[in-house]
């Protein structure tokens, strides 16, 4: 689940706007990348990516993400003064 969520987030940040777009590059992943993402038995298909949001607890996710912002006095990159 973590590997699939990581792929989905990265794809959306790269401009993917559909579940199909999220999965388009998965078959081209290097074997090492597949293993590190936990896709040792094959890459997920589009329907699996489509089902992912239904498995997430949106309230828990919102709580977890609430503390992910930059520390006071730091930029979004984590370096003091950058981006100001």
PDB file of C-alpha atoms in Angstrom:
ATOM      1  CA  UNK A   1       0.000   0.000   0.000  1.00  0.00           C
ATOM      2  CA  UNK A   2       2.796   2.455   0.862  1.00  0.00           C
ATOM      3  CA  UNK A   3       4.555   1.857  -2.459  1.00  0.00           C
ATOM      4  CA  UNK A   4       1.361   2.328  -4.412  1.00  0.00           C
ATOM      5  CA  UNK A   5       0.517   5.495  -2.514  1.00  0.00           C
ATOM      6  CA  UNK A   6       4.047   6.822  -3.140  1.00  0.00           C
ATOM      7  CA  UNK A   7       3.701   6.141  -6.860  1.00  0.00           C
ATOM      8  CA  UNK A   8       0.286   7.829  -6.960  1.00  0.00           C
ATOM      9  CA  UNK A   9       1.499  10.939  -5.138  1.00  0.00           C
ATOM     10  CA  UNK A  10       4.591  11.259  -7.347  1.00  0.00           C
ATOM     11  CA  UNK A  11       2.560  10.782 -10.517  1.00  0.00           C
ATOM     12  CA  UNK A  12       0.039  13.446  -9.496  1.00  0.00           C
ATOM     13  CA  UNK A  13       2.859  15.841  -8.617  1.00  0.00           C
ATOM     14  CA  UNK A  14       4.293  15.147 -12.074  1.00  0.00           C
ATOM     15  CA  UNK A  15       0.984  16.069 -13.695  1.00  0.00           C
ATOM     16  CA  UNK A  16      -1.062  12.852 -13.828  1.00  0.00           C
ATOM     17  CA  UNK A  17      -4.767  13.644 -13.822  1.00  0.00           C
ATOM     18  CA  UNK A  18      -6.297  10.174 -14.017  1.00  0.00           C
ATOM     19  CA  UNK A  19      -5.852   6.723 -12.564  1.00  0.00           C
ATOM     20  CA  UNK A  20      -4.713   5.522 -15.978  1.00  0.00           C
ATOM     21  CA  UNK A  21      -2.065   8.242 -16.119  1.00  0.00           C
ATOM     22  CA  UNK A  22      -0.814   7.197 -12.680  1.00  0.00           C
ATOM     23  CA  UNK A  23      -0.267   3.613 -13.838  1.00  0.00           C
ATOM     24  CA  UNK A  24       1.075   4.348 -17.335  1.00  0.00           C
ATOM     25  CA  UNK A  25       4.736   4.297 -16.325  1.00  0.00           C
ATOM     26  CA  UNK A  26       4.594   1.375 -13.908  1.00  0.00           C
ATOM     27  CA  UNK A  27       5.466  -1.340 -16.454  1.00  0.00           C
ATOM     28  CA  UNK A  28       8.618   0.621 -17.342  1.00  0.00           C
ATOM     29  CA  UNK A  29       9.978   0.692 -13.787  1.00  0.00           C
ATOM     30  CA  UNK A  30      13.370  -0.901 -13.318  1.00  0.00           C
ATOM     31  CA  UNK A  31      13.344  -4.187 -11.420  1.00  0.00           C
ATOM     32  CA  UNK A  32      15.146  -2.602  -8.465  1.00  0.00           C
ATOM     33  CA  UNK A  33      12.525   0.177  -8.255  1.00  0.00           C
ATOM     34  CA  UNK A  34       9.739  -2.407  -8.373  1.00  0.00           C
ATOM     35  CA  UNK A  35      11.319  -4.349  -5.537  1.00  0.00           C
ATOM     36  CA  UNK A  36      11.866  -1.247  -3.398  1.00  0.00           C
ATOM     37  CA  UNK A  37       8.234  -0.229  -3.897  1.00  0.00           C
ATOM     38  CA  UNK A  38       7.046  -3.695  -2.919  1.00  0.00           C
ATOM     39  CA  UNK A  39       5.952  -4.711  -6.412  1.00  0.00           C
ATOM     40  CA  UNK A  40       7.941  -7.950  -6.452  1.00  0.00           C
ATOM     41  CA  UNK A  41       4.993  -9.920  -7.846  1.00  0.00           C
ATOM     42  CA  UNK A  42       4.225  -7.404 -10.587  1.00  0.00           C
ATOM     43  CA  UNK A  43       3.107  -3.824 -10.889  1.00  0.00           C
ATOM     44  CA  UNK A  44      -0.427  -2.853  -9.896  1.00  0.00           C
ATOM     45  CA  UNK A  45      -3.013  -2.480 -12.637  1.00  0.00           C
ATOM     46  CA  UNK A  46      -5.270   0.535 -13.080  1.00  0.00           C
ATOM     47  CA  UNK A  47      -8.179  -0.938 -11.137  1.00  0.00           C
ATOM     48  CA  UNK A  48      -5.929  -1.457  -8.129  1.00  0.00           C
ATOM     49  CA  UNK A  49      -4.872   2.183  -8.228  1.00  0.00           C
ATOM     50  CA  UNK A  50      -8.519   3.161  -8.622  1.00  0.00           C
ATOM     51  CA  UNK A  51      -9.453   1.183  -5.488  1.00  0.00           C
ATOM     52  CA  UNK A  52      -6.687   2.744  -3.368  1.00  0.00           C
ATOM     53  CA  UNK A  53      -8.608   5.896  -2.331  1.00  0.00           C
ATOM     54  CA  UNK A  54     -11.537   3.761  -1.163  1.00  0.00           C
ATOM     55  CA  UNK A  55      -9.245   1.933   1.262  1.00  0.00           C
ATOM     56  CA  UNK A  56      -7.838   5.070   2.886  1.00  0.00           C
ATOM     57  CA  UNK A  57      -9.346   6.578   6.004  1.00  0.00           C
ATOM     58  CA  UNK A  58      -9.583  10.230   4.969  1.00  0.00           C
ATOM     59  CA  UNK A  59      -9.878  11.477   8.552  1.00  0.00           C
ATOM     60  CA  UNK A  60      -6.731   9.628   9.623  1.00  0.00           C
ATOM     61  CA  UNK A  61      -4.875  10.791   6.525  1.00  0.00           C
ATOM     62  CA  UNK A  62      -5.876  14.416   7.155  1.00  0.00           C
ATOM     63  CA  UNK A  63      -4.673  14.147  10.767  1.00  0.00           C
ATOM     64  CA  UNK A  64      -1.357  12.610   9.690  1.00  0.00           C
ATOM     65  CA  UNK A  65      -0.798  15.266   7.018  1.00  0.00           C
ATOM     66  CA  UNK A  66      -1.687  18.164   9.314  1.00  0.00           C
ATOM     67  CA  UNK A  67       1.725  17.928  10.994  1.00  0.00           C
ATOM     68  CA  UNK A  68       3.704  17.637   7.760  1.00  0.00           C
ATOM     69  CA  UNK A  69       4.127  21.352   7.081  1.00  0.00           C
ATOM     70  CA  UNK A  70       7.428  23.155   7.453  1.00  0.00           C
ATOM     71  CA  UNK A  71       8.659  24.056  10.922  1.00  0.00           C
ATOM     72  CA  UNK A  72       8.188  27.683  11.975  1.00  0.00           C
ATOM     73  CA  UNK A  73      10.902  29.854  10.439  1.00  0.00           C
ATOM     74  CA  UNK A  74      11.652  27.331   7.711  1.00  0.00           C
ATOM     75  CA  UNK A  75      10.700  27.224   4.071  1.00  0.00           C
ATOM     76  CA  UNK A  76       8.877  24.364   2.396  1.00  0.00           C
ATOM     77  CA  UNK A  77      12.324  22.949   1.548  1.00  0.00           C
ATOM     78  CA  UNK A  78      13.387  22.841   5.176  1.00  0.00           C
ATOM     79  CA  UNK A  79      16.137  25.465   4.808  1.00  0.00           C
ATOM     80  CA  UNK A  80      15.826  28.610   6.906  1.00  0.00           C
ATOM     81  CA  UNK A  81      15.328  31.683   4.793  1.00  0.00           C
ATOM     82  CA  UNK A  82      15.010  29.926   1.444  1.00  0.00           C
ATOM     83  CA  UNK A  83      11.999  31.055  -0.550  1.00  0.00           C
ATOM     84  CA  UNK A  84      11.435  34.252   1.392  1.00  0.00           C
TER      85      UNK A  84
END
